[in-house]
C-alpha cells in the first residue's frame, strides 16, 4: 500500500469497501453507469455489493464517448431527481469512467462519483489523475474537467472478463510506469509477462507510480509529461493506422511500439546504455507483437507526431528515458528522428 | 478596495487592466463571447481594449442557455485550434458569463476565462462565486461546474446600456447584500435609489460582501445560504408567474417582493424590530413597484417554495434577518407562513 492514496482500494477488499461507502447515510441515491459489455460481464459481479440503485446503460465504444451520451446520463439523473448527495458509480473501461466522471462532475455543479475500472488500462491509467471528459468533433477528450473521484475501487477479478488483446493493451501502461519511474518493479515484476497469477501487487505499484507523478503536477504543467513516454511515436502510429481501413490497433499496442522507438531515441542520445536498451526491447517484444507497416509509410506516420495537442509549432517535445526507471521530458526531437526510429523498429 | 479579491477590478481602470492582461505573452488566442444585445451595445465599448480576437456571438435570452449553445462555442474554439493558453472573455449578463464560463472551464479540461459583466445583476452577483453552467430539461443551471474566472472586470459604463427595469432588477441583489451583511452601506448608500451618479463604490461594497461570504463557503455547505435571503418567496413568485402567460417578472423584481415577505417573517419571529422592518419596507417600495397577484393565488404561490432544489421534504429552509445587516440561515418555515407573508405583502 506504500505511496497509495487512501481513496484507492485495490484487491479483494475493493468491492466490500465500496459497499460500506455506499451504505452511508449521507448517500441519497446511487446510480451505476455501465456500457453494454460491462452490464453483461461485470455488473453481475458488482451487484451483490450494491444498495438500491438505478442502472444507467450507455452504448459500448469510443464512438459513443460524446455529449449526446452524457445527455442520456444527465437525463436519468434529472428524471430521478438526484440531489447533491447522490453518488455515481462508473463500472467499465476508460470510456465509462471518463464519461461517467464528467457527467457527475457537472451535474448540479458536481456530485460525488466513484470509479470501478474493469479493464487493466482503466485500472492503472484512466482511474487515476482526475481526468474526465468526452470526445468532440473527433478530438479525444476535448470537453472535460479535472475532478478526482471520491474513491477508486479496483478489483482484479474483472480482468478475467477481458480478452488477451485488451489485457495486453493495458499492460503497456504498466510497463511504461516501470520504465519511467520504477526500476525495481521492472526488475522483479516483469517475469510473468501478462500470465499473471496475482495482479494486485502489479496494479498497486503501477497506480502508486501514477499517483505520485499526478500529485506532484495535478494540472499537467511539467512533471506529468513523464507519462507521455512511448506516446509521441505511439499516438502518431495509432492515429495514422486509424485512418487506414482495417489496420486500427489498440492504444497499448501503439504505445508498446512507441516505447521501442523512444527507447532507441534515448539510446541514440546517450541517455540509455546499449544493454539497457536491449533489455527493454527484448522484454517488449516478448509480450507485444510487432506493429505492421512498411518503410515507405514512416515519413507519413512521423508527420502525425506534429499534430499532437501537447506540441506547439514544429518541434516535438518528447519524453525519453535517462536510464531504466528515470524519464526526462521536454526533449525536442525532429520529425526526421521520429521517422528514423520507426525505420529502426521496422528493421527489428 | 477593502476586502476585494485582487482579481476583481471595478471602475474606469477595468478595461485598461483587461487590455494589459490580454496583452501578455502567455495568451495564445482571445475569444470574446457576446450575445446579440451585447454585440451591438457593449462590444463597441470593449473593442478598443482588445488585441486580435475572435468574436463568438450567441443568441440572446435564457432560453438559449443550453448545451446546444455551448456546442456553438466549443465548436468555434475547436475550429480555431484554441490551445491551453487561449483566453475566453465573456461580455454580457448572467447567461453569457455562466455559459461562457462553463464552456471555457470544460474546453480541454479547462482554459482561462475572464468575466466582463454588463448588467448590474451580473456585476454584483453572477460574476462572483465561481458558478458556471447551463439549463437542462427546464432546470436552471442543472449542468455546470464551480470554477473561478481568472479575473472579473467591472466597468459601470455598461450600465448605461440597460433599461430602467433591468437596472432595478440587479439593484435588488445590491439591497440584499446590504440587508444580510452591511448595515452601514444600507444606511449610507441607499439615499440615491437607482438614480446613482457613481456606481463604482456601490458595486465595490456589494461585490466585497458577496466575495467574503463565498470565500468562507465556496461549495455552499452553510454560510453561503445567507445569499438566499428574499429568494425563498422570491423564487416561488417568479416560478408561479412564469407559468401565467404575460405575467412574467424579472428575477430582481421577485426578489424585492420576496425580501418584503421575508422581512415580515423575520419581524414575526421577533428577529427584527418593527422600526427596522418599516425602514426596509419603506425603502423597497420606494424603488420597486408592487408585484401584482390576488389573495386567492397566495396558497398556490407558496406551494412553489417547496420545489426549490435547496429544500428536502416538506420543511422549507429560509434565510431570515436577525437585524439589518445580519442574516440567519436554515430557519424552517411552513408553506402556511409563506402564504401568510404573501397576504401581508398584498395588503400593503
XYZ file of C-alpha atoms in Angstrom:
696
model
C 0.000 0.000 0.000
C 3.065 2.243 0.150
C 2.563 5.538 -1.569
C -1.077 4.838 -2.289
C -3.695 7.436 -1.745
C -6.244 6.173 0.775
C -9.052 6.654 -1.658
C -7.801 3.914 -3.986
C -8.625 0.391 -2.816
C -7.032 -2.471 -4.744
C -7.699 -6.179 -4.358
C -10.328 -8.441 -2.862
C -11.395 -5.848 -0.305
C -12.347 -3.327 -3.029
C -15.999 -4.273 -3.510
C -16.748 -4.796 0.209
C -15.308 -1.336 0.897
C -17.392 0.139 -1.915
C -20.459 -1.441 -0.313
C -19.565 0.135 3.007
C -19.145 3.571 1.454
C -22.440 3.423 -0.426
C -24.257 2.291 2.724
C -23.552 5.587 4.456
C -26.471 7.792 5.458
C -25.038 10.741 3.529
C -25.736 8.917 0.239
C -29.227 9.768 -1.015
C -29.302 7.738 -4.241
C -26.891 5.510 -6.158
C -26.580 5.467 -9.946
C -24.459 2.841 -11.692
C -23.199 3.715 -15.163
C -22.315 0.707 -17.323
C -21.891 0.033 -21.020
C -23.487 -2.844 -22.875
C -20.441 -5.044 -22.216
C -19.941 -4.324 -18.546
C -23.690 -4.614 -17.969
C -23.395 -8.233 -19.044
C -19.952 -9.290 -17.796
C -19.117 -7.064 -14.820
C -22.355 -5.827 -13.291
C -23.311 -9.335 -12.025
C -20.060 -9.364 -10.008
C -20.742 -5.917 -8.571
C -24.476 -6.171 -7.914
C -24.259 -8.158 -4.628
C -22.334 -5.241 -3.110
C -24.761 -2.506 -4.117
C -27.610 -0.940 -2.152
C -30.800 0.029 -4.012
C -29.686 1.799 -7.171
C -30.565 2.827 -10.716
C -28.681 1.294 -13.626
C -27.761 3.656 -16.470
C -26.619 1.763 -19.544
C -24.766 3.514 -22.343
C -23.761 2.033 -25.693
C -20.304 0.481 -25.857
C -17.347 2.009 -27.700
C -15.292 5.154 -28.109
C -17.702 6.404 -30.783
C -20.300 6.930 -28.044
C -17.975 8.938 -25.817
C -19.939 12.054 -26.738
C -22.071 14.827 -25.310
C -25.145 13.043 -26.665
C -24.364 10.089 -24.387
C -23.794 12.491 -21.499
C -27.305 13.785 -22.088
C -28.626 10.252 -21.540
C -26.888 10.154 -18.172
C -27.839 13.702 -17.141
C -31.381 12.943 -18.216
C -31.541 9.881 -15.972
C -30.137 11.853 -13.016
C -32.596 14.665 -13.608
C -35.639 12.432 -14.106
C -34.749 10.609 -10.883
C -34.455 13.952 -9.034
C -30.901 13.121 -7.995
C -29.789 15.653 -5.392
C -26.338 16.740 -4.248
C -25.971 13.667 -2.058
C -26.384 11.182 -4.894
C -23.358 9.104 -5.926
C -22.493 7.873 -9.416
C -20.635 4.542 -9.688
C -18.847 4.122 -13.015
C -18.323 0.455 -13.901
C -16.277 -0.044 -17.036
C -13.237 0.858 -19.055
C -11.916 4.320 -19.792
C -14.924 5.425 -21.833
C -17.328 4.719 -18.964
C -15.084 6.148 -16.233
C -14.205 9.286 -18.232
C -17.758 9.969 -19.397
C -19.492 8.985 -16.172
C -16.998 11.055 -14.210
C -17.660 14.079 -16.409
C -21.432 13.718 -16.066
C -21.188 13.545 -12.263
C -18.650 16.377 -12.054
C -21.021 18.691 -13.933
C -24.443 17.603 -12.657
C -25.694 20.375 -10.320
C -22.107 21.668 -10.438
C -20.727 18.391 -9.195
C -21.878 15.345 -7.286
C -19.638 12.564 -5.994
C -18.588 9.677 -8.198
C -16.561 6.543 -7.670
C -14.643 4.628 -10.298
C -14.786 0.848 -10.590
C -12.471 0.318 -13.560
C -12.824 -3.063 -15.240
C -10.004 -3.048 -17.798
C -6.319 -3.151 -16.944
C -5.854 0.089 -18.879
C -8.515 1.870 -16.818
C -7.252 0.320 -13.588
C -3.676 1.524 -13.929
C -4.237 4.639 -16.002
C -7.670 6.207 -16.525
C -8.807 5.781 -12.930
C -6.009 7.897 -11.513
C -5.359 11.546 -12.232
C -8.787 13.090 -12.115
C -9.225 13.402 -15.849
C -12.831 13.226 -17.037
C -14.311 14.072 -20.400
C -15.754 13.196 -23.763
C -14.693 13.469 -27.385
C -15.926 16.362 -29.535
C -15.712 16.866 -33.294
C -13.351 13.893 -33.481
C -10.919 15.269 -30.903
C -10.314 12.972 -27.952
C -11.300 14.293 -24.523
C -11.860 17.752 -25.969
C -14.584 18.587 -23.427
C -13.993 17.662 -19.805
C -12.794 18.700 -16.376
C -10.180 17.693 -13.851
C -12.085 16.185 -10.944
C -10.887 13.492 -8.578
C -13.358 10.710 -7.834
C -14.445 10.243 -4.220
C -12.723 6.864 -4.404
C -11.443 4.234 -6.827
C -12.197 0.558 -6.245
C -10.029 -1.813 -8.259
C -10.894 -5.485 -8.231
C -8.560 -7.597 -10.400
C -11.280 -10.230 -10.833
C -12.775 -8.012 -13.559
C -9.642 -8.647 -15.651
C -10.883 -12.196 -16.247
C -13.654 -10.633 -18.361
C -11.085 -9.231 -20.836
C -9.714 -10.880 -23.933
C -5.927 -11.262 -24.210
C -5.528 -8.337 -26.596
C -7.318 -5.913 -24.250
C -5.270 -7.156 -21.323
C -2.007 -6.610 -23.186
C -3.104 -3.148 -24.221
C -3.412 -2.128 -20.578
C -0.187 -3.899 -19.746
C 1.710 -1.446 -21.962
C 0.919 1.319 -19.455
C 2.121 -0.902 -16.603
C 5.423 -1.342 -18.413
C 5.577 2.391 -19.075
C 5.218 3.146 -15.370
C 8.105 0.771 -14.614
C 10.327 2.324 -17.252
C 9.783 5.942 -16.276
C 9.811 5.602 -12.502
C 10.220 2.135 -11.016
C 13.352 0.203 -11.996
C 12.822 -2.248 -9.163
C 9.355 -3.253 -10.337
C 10.723 -3.640 -13.875
C 13.389 -5.963 -12.483
C 11.080 -8.060 -10.335
C 7.551 -7.898 -11.756
C 8.144 -8.417 -15.450
C 8.975 -12.129 -15.210
C 5.405 -13.353 -15.608
C 4.599 -11.164 -18.593
C 0.807 -10.971 -18.865
C 0.344 -14.501 -17.488
C -0.020 -13.124 -14.006
C -1.315 -15.131 -11.046
C -1.998 -12.181 -8.774
C -2.494 -8.812 -10.419
C -2.990 -6.870 -7.198
C 0.700 -6.103 -6.408
C 1.366 -5.108 -10.032
C -1.641 -2.805 -10.156
C -0.760 -1.418 -6.749
C 2.765 -0.360 -7.672
C 1.612 0.929 -11.056
C -1.152 3.066 -9.535
C 1.263 4.314 -6.866
C 3.685 5.452 -9.568
C 1.000 7.298 -11.466
C -0.396 8.868 -8.295
C 2.988 10.167 -7.223
C 3.514 11.817 -10.581
C -0.003 13.233 -10.804
C 0.015 14.557 -7.255
C 3.251 16.383 -7.933
C 1.720 18.016 -11.015
C -2.084 17.882 -10.981
C -2.605 20.282 -13.899
C -0.001 18.955 -16.309
C 2.412 21.840 -16.179
C 5.579 19.760 -16.116
C 6.433 16.518 -14.360
C 3.286 14.790 -15.582
C 4.715 14.837 -19.089
C 6.822 11.861 -17.960
C 3.656 9.844 -18.516
C 3.914 10.602 -22.229
C 6.806 8.198 -22.660
C 6.034 5.977 -25.645
C 3.107 8.191 -26.576
C 4.707 10.600 -29.037
C 5.505 7.864 -31.550
C 2.681 5.713 -30.175
C -0.027 8.321 -30.807
C 1.357 9.031 -34.274
C 1.197 5.345 -35.153
C -2.252 4.934 -33.635
C -3.645 7.970 -35.466
C -2.083 7.004 -38.783
C -3.361 3.425 -38.684
C -6.817 4.549 -37.555
C -7.212 6.238 -40.928
C -6.159 3.083 -42.821
C -9.237 0.925 -43.079
C -8.831 -2.399 -41.286
C -5.472 -1.537 -39.759
C -6.561 0.046 -36.446
C -4.565 -1.076 -33.437
C -5.261 -0.755 -29.723
C -3.809 2.109 -27.735
C -1.452 -0.104 -25.748
C -0.195 -1.844 -28.867
C 0.745 1.524 -30.304
C 2.359 2.620 -27.038
C 4.415 -0.589 -26.862
C 5.773 0.140 -30.351
C 6.245 3.787 -29.363
C 8.278 2.733 -26.337
C 10.619 0.681 -28.537
C 11.136 3.705 -30.796
C 11.591 6.190 -27.974
C 13.937 3.811 -26.140
C 16.035 3.753 -29.302
C 15.945 7.582 -29.445
C 17.069 7.678 -25.800
C 19.977 5.362 -26.565
C 20.898 7.362 -29.669
C 21.335 10.426 -27.467
C 23.474 8.566 -24.980
C 20.821 8.748 -22.256
C 20.494 4.986 -22.129
C 23.187 2.297 -22.415
C 23.075 -0.323 -25.177
C 22.421 -3.062 -22.628
C 19.544 -1.148 -21.023
C 18.063 -0.576 -24.464
C 18.367 -4.248 -25.294
C 16.785 -5.388 -22.076
C 13.757 -3.130 -22.668
C 13.444 -4.117 -26.319
C 13.700 -7.838 -25.628
C 11.051 -7.642 -22.953
C 8.631 -5.568 -25.051
C 8.889 -7.971 -27.980
C 8.366 -10.943 -25.659
C 4.889 -9.570 -24.855
C 3.781 -7.430 -27.780
C 3.602 -8.451 -31.395
C 5.250 -6.166 -33.881
C 3.010 -3.498 -35.364
C 2.926 -3.866 -39.142
C 3.791 -1.030 -41.523
C 6.142 -0.582 -44.442
C 9.252 1.602 -44.663
C 7.558 3.840 -47.187
C 4.997 4.861 -44.560
C 7.447 6.016 -41.878
C 7.581 9.659 -43.003
C 3.805 9.910 -43.120
C 3.488 8.352 -39.679
C 6.110 10.689 -38.233
C 4.155 13.687 -39.551
C 1.290 12.719 -37.234
C 3.531 13.366 -34.236
C 3.357 17.061 -35.134
C -0.405 17.114 -34.622
C -0.301 16.061 -31.004
C -2.011 18.744 -28.907
C 0.895 18.847 -26.486
C 3.191 20.401 -29.084
C 3.499 23.911 -30.369
C 4.917 24.694 -33.786
C 7.353 22.283 -35.447
C 9.398 20.965 -32.522
C 8.065 17.856 -30.889
C 8.619 17.651 -27.161
C 9.197 14.046 -26.333
C 9.736 12.172 -23.089
C 12.844 9.985 -23.172
C 14.484 7.566 -20.736
C 17.510 8.634 -18.776
C 18.094 5.092 -17.540
C 15.584 2.391 -16.667
C 13.199 3.908 -14.138
C 14.100 7.515 -14.976
C 12.449 9.793 -17.515
C 13.290 13.223 -18.867
C 10.573 15.304 -20.520
C 10.528 18.215 -22.976
C 13.276 16.669 -25.115
C 12.957 18.232 -28.549
C 13.051 15.725 -31.392
C 12.569 16.281 -35.089
C 10.125 14.586 -37.427
C 13.145 13.093 -39.209
C 14.367 11.485 -35.987
C 10.941 10.010 -35.346
C 10.846 8.586 -38.869
C 14.319 7.149 -38.293
C 13.192 5.484 -35.061
C 10.249 3.926 -36.914
C 12.608 2.540 -39.553
C 14.732 1.086 -36.753
C 11.619 -0.543 -35.279
C 10.621 -1.872 -38.681
C 14.009 -3.492 -39.218
C 13.996 -5.370 -35.884
C -10.952 48.192 -2.371
C -11.133 46.775 1.155
C -11.939 43.110 1.225
C -11.849 42.833 -2.560
C -10.096 39.963 -4.188
C -7.299 41.270 -6.418
C -8.780 39.579 -9.426
C -11.878 41.801 -9.456
C -11.285 45.222 -10.956
C -14.113 47.736 -10.653
C -14.333 51.173 -12.233
C -12.705 53.127 -15.019
C -9.475 51.124 -14.788
C -11.260 47.827 -15.515
C -10.951 47.800 -19.301
C -7.355 49.129 -19.399
C -6.373 46.374 -16.956
C -8.161 43.787 -19.073
C -6.169 45.038 -22.062
C -2.950 44.637 -20.113
C -3.813 41.097 -19.070
C -4.731 40.015 -22.596
C -1.531 41.515 -23.970
C 0.612 39.058 -22.050
C 2.796 36.632 -23.968
C 1.198 33.673 -22.191
C -2.070 34.357 -24.033
C -2.154 32.462 -27.330
C -5.586 33.478 -28.615
C -8.515 35.568 -27.361
C -12.176 34.644 -27.849
C -14.934 37.093 -26.944
C -18.350 35.608 -26.232
C -21.255 38.029 -26.667
C -24.985 37.743 -27.208
C -26.922 39.594 -29.876
C -27.566 42.512 -27.491
C -24.088 42.926 -26.078
C -22.620 42.548 -29.561
C -24.461 45.716 -30.503
C -24.411 47.788 -27.316
C -21.368 46.692 -25.311
C -18.818 45.241 -27.699
C -18.098 48.661 -29.306
C -17.066 49.942 -25.853
C -14.803 46.953 -25.250
C -13.255 46.560 -28.687
C -10.644 49.342 -28.368
C -9.103 47.456 -25.435
C -8.836 44.091 -27.169
C -5.897 42.526 -29.009
C -6.600 40.427 -32.111
C -9.511 38.171 -31.225
C -12.389 36.049 -32.482
C -15.955 37.102 -31.718
C -18.380 34.317 -30.788
C -21.976 35.505 -30.867
C -24.739 33.507 -29.211
C -28.484 34.191 -29.343
C -29.867 36.366 -26.556
C -32.042 35.079 -23.739
C -32.329 32.448 -21.011
C -33.946 30.021 -23.471
C -30.569 29.729 -25.210
C -28.654 28.933 -22.028
C -28.327 25.345 -23.204
C -25.844 22.661 -24.150
C -26.684 23.303 -27.795
C -25.376 26.865 -27.418
C -22.299 25.519 -25.638
C -21.647 23.398 -28.694
C -21.528 26.575 -30.800
C -18.836 27.963 -28.517
C -16.862 24.720 -28.228
C -17.094 24.387 -31.998
C -15.583 27.825 -32.511
C -12.758 27.084 -30.059
C -12.067 23.751 -31.723
C -12.199 25.069 -35.291
C -9.787 27.837 -34.293
C -7.429 25.265 -32.722
C -7.561 27.082 -29.403
C -4.883 25.652 -27.133
C -4.498 25.700 -23.362
C -3.176 29.252 -23.414
C -6.260 30.704 -25.061
C -8.477 33.028 -23.009
C -12.256 33.412 -23.246
C -13.705 36.866 -22.475
C -17.400 36.739 -21.589
C -19.134 40.046 -22.292
C -22.729 40.124 -21.152
C -25.248 39.395 -18.457
C -25.561 36.233 -16.401
C -26.463 33.975 -19.331
C -23.273 34.893 -21.194
C -20.998 34.786 -18.139
C -22.449 31.484 -16.845
C -22.464 29.762 -20.230
C -19.175 31.187 -21.492
C -17.556 30.315 -18.162
C -18.807 26.739 -18.395
C -17.551 26.368 -21.977
C -14.087 27.615 -21.018
C -13.959 25.558 -17.816
C -14.611 22.371 -19.794
C -12.723 23.017 -23.050
C -9.623 20.791 -22.989
C -10.401 20.305 -19.295
C -10.281 23.999 -18.627
C -8.826 27.129 -20.160
C -8.806 30.573 -18.555
C -11.774 32.893 -18.826
C -12.471 36.422 -17.695
C -15.855 37.917 -16.949
C -16.874 41.347 -18.203
C -20.400 41.559 -16.787
C -22.577 44.198 -18.392
C -25.738 44.112 -16.269
C -25.925 45.254 -12.660
C -27.200 41.796 -11.716
C -24.194 40.088 -13.291
C -21.800 42.695 -11.893
C -22.805 42.250 -8.262
C -23.968 38.647 -8.363
C -23.226 36.273 -11.250
C -19.631 37.398 -11.713
C -18.600 36.406 -8.197
C -18.686 32.943 -6.709
C -17.334 30.760 -9.471
C -20.677 29.362 -10.557
C -20.864 28.412 -14.221
C -23.444 26.375 -16.067
C -26.416 25.986 -18.348
C -30.042 24.967 -18.014
C -31.112 21.404 -18.822
C -34.611 19.952 -19.239
C -36.050 23.190 -17.868
C -33.953 23.145 -14.688
C -31.847 26.235 -14.153
C -28.083 25.707 -14.012
C -28.550 21.943 -13.889
C -25.263 21.267 -15.701
C -22.211 23.246 -14.669
C -19.088 23.468 -12.557
C -17.630 25.679 -9.864
C -14.708 27.464 -11.484
C -13.382 30.879 -10.623
C -12.597 33.161 -13.551
C -9.015 34.342 -13.974
C -10.349 37.843 -13.330
C -13.520 39.931 -13.366
C -13.532 43.354 -14.964
C -16.492 45.518 -13.991
C -16.998 48.779 -15.820
C -20.096 50.693 -14.655
C -20.331 52.445 -18.036
C -22.040 49.311 -19.367
C -24.964 50.037 -17.038
C -25.919 52.934 -19.306
C -26.851 50.312 -21.912
C -29.567 48.884 -19.630
C -33.196 49.923 -19.438
C -34.542 51.021 -16.046
C -36.278 47.730 -15.348
C -33.100 45.684 -15.877
C -31.139 48.092 -13.704
C -33.648 47.787 -10.875
C -33.618 44.036 -11.162
C -29.894 43.965 -10.410
C -30.339 46.569 -7.701
C -32.437 44.085 -5.703
C -29.280 41.998 -5.171
C -27.370 45.096 -4.084
C -30.058 45.764 -1.471
C -29.948 42.113 -0.427
C -26.202 42.312 0.201
C -26.752 45.385 2.404
C -29.512 43.714 4.377
C -27.702 40.454 5.078
C -24.233 41.795 5.794
C -23.657 45.527 5.517
C -25.798 47.769 7.706
C -23.506 50.692 7.117
C -23.899 50.578 3.344
C -27.670 50.310 3.780
C -27.547 53.436 5.926
C -25.330 55.468 3.624
C -25.688 54.164 0.065
C -29.447 53.803 -0.273
C -30.222 57.540 -0.477
C -29.887 57.801 -4.243
C -32.021 54.757 -5.017
C -31.230 53.677 -8.559
C -30.528 57.241 -9.698
C -26.879 56.793 -8.949
C -24.154 59.193 -10.097
C -21.221 56.869 -9.451
C -21.958 53.161 -9.311
C -18.385 52.090 -8.591
C -18.486 52.386 -4.764
C -21.853 50.622 -4.593
C -20.704 47.768 -6.796
C -17.435 47.583 -4.891
C -19.016 47.097 -1.471
C -21.624 44.751 -2.890
C -19.031 42.552 -4.579
C -16.891 42.613 -1.434
C -19.844 41.358 0.610
C -20.537 38.530 -1.787
C -16.860 37.605 -2.011
C -16.482 37.412 1.740
C -19.447 35.079 2.011
C -18.410 32.922 -0.944
C -14.804 32.644 0.171
C -15.939 31.462 3.583
C -18.094 28.773 1.967
C -17.081 28.079 -1.639
C -19.168 24.913 -2.060
C -22.414 26.084 -0.486
C -22.332 23.942 2.606
C -23.554 26.602 5.026
C -22.819 30.306 5.271
C -23.482 30.909 1.610
C -27.167 30.238 2.222
C -27.276 33.793 3.598
C -27.364 34.846 -0.038
C -30.779 33.198 -0.358
C -32.453 35.986 1.609
C -35.528 37.108 -0.340
C -35.154 34.141 -2.649
C -37.418 31.566 -0.989
C -40.537 33.634 -1.537
C -38.956 35.404 -4.498
C -38.288 32.197 -6.447
C -41.772 30.909 -5.656
C -43.311 34.093 -7.015
C -41.038 34.124 -10.049
C -41.772 30.473 -10.880
C -45.503 30.862 -10.370
C -45.820 33.955 -12.546
C -43.586 32.441 -15.240
C -46.328 29.874 -15.837
C -49.044 32.557 -16.111
C -48.926 33.848 -19.646
C -47.996 37.529 -19.831
C -47.280 37.868 -16.120
C -43.544 37.024 -16.028
C -41.464 39.303 -13.846
C -37.724 39.848 -13.645
C -35.647 37.995 -11.080
C -34.860 41.120 -9.076
C -38.500 42.215 -9.032
C -39.398 38.865 -7.498
C -36.521 39.078 -5.022
C -37.586 42.576 -3.935
C -41.081 41.272 -3.173
C -39.527 38.214 -1.522
C -37.432 40.454 0.720
C -40.551 42.311 1.890
C -42.201 38.982 2.751
C -39.153 37.507 4.448
C -38.532 40.739 6.368
C -42.098 40.407 7.676
C -41.407 36.751 8.612
C -38.266 37.880 10.453
C -40.241 40.507 12.397
C -42.996 37.999 13.150
C -40.409 35.807 14.865
C -39.038 38.687 16.864
C -35.707 38.654 14.998
C -36.268 42.153 13.663
C -37.818 45.191 15.378
C -40.919 46.899 13.974
C -38.902 50.009 13.130
C -36.246 48.001 11.287
C -38.970 46.227 9.357
C -40.584 49.522 8.445
C -37.352 51.092 7.304
C -36.651 48.146 4.983
C -40.209 48.042 3.648
C -40.378 51.771 3.001
C -37.129 51.720 1.120
C -38.027 48.667 -1.004
C -41.354 50.200 -2.040
C -39.624 53.493 -2.874
C -37.669 51.662 -5.581
C -39.682 48.630 -6.631
C -43.255 48.581 -7.829
C -45.557 46.144 -6.159
C -45.813 42.747 -7.826
C -49.422 42.059 -8.771
C -51.323 38.956 -7.676
C -54.610 38.290 -5.946
C -55.199 36.853 -2.472
C -56.666 33.703 -3.945
C -53.286 32.895 -5.519
C -51.180 33.046 -2.366
C -51.519 29.367 -1.451
C -50.573 28.261 -4.936
C -47.569 30.582 -4.967
C -46.428 29.332 -1.560
C -46.521 25.752 -2.833
C -43.785 26.646 -5.307
C -41.416 27.320 -2.423
C -41.454 23.576 -1.722
C -39.964 22.829 -5.122
C -36.786 24.799 -4.578
C -33.825 22.448 -5.007
C -32.272 23.645 -1.764
C -35.026 22.006 0.301
C -35.626 18.431 1.277
C -39.070 17.124 2.164
C -41.768 19.480 3.412
C -39.826 21.940 5.552
C -38.568 24.999 3.774
C -35.248 26.298 4.996
C -35.349 30.030 4.718
C -32.830 32.783 5.387
C -34.181 35.498 7.659
C -32.835 38.770 9.022
C -31.580 38.960 12.560
C -31.297 42.746 12.393
C -30.357 44.967 9.474
C -27.017 43.664 8.166
C -27.320 40.278 9.844
C -28.794 37.093 8.383
C -29.579 33.684 9.857
C -29.992 30.702 7.551
C -31.699 27.314 7.823
C -34.754 28.790 9.529
C -37.593 26.323 8.952
C -40.787 27.955 7.760
C -44.051 26.342 6.706
C -45.938 26.780 3.463
C -48.737 28.360 5.504
C -46.353 31.010 6.874
C -45.143 31.795 3.379
C -48.723 32.178 2.173
C -49.406 34.453 5.148
C -46.408 36.631 4.277
C -47.686 36.947 0.722
C -51.093 38.066 2.006
C -49.309 40.661 4.158
C -47.425 41.888 1.095
C -50.637 42.009 -0.903
C -52.395 44.144 1.710
C -49.637 46.770 1.851
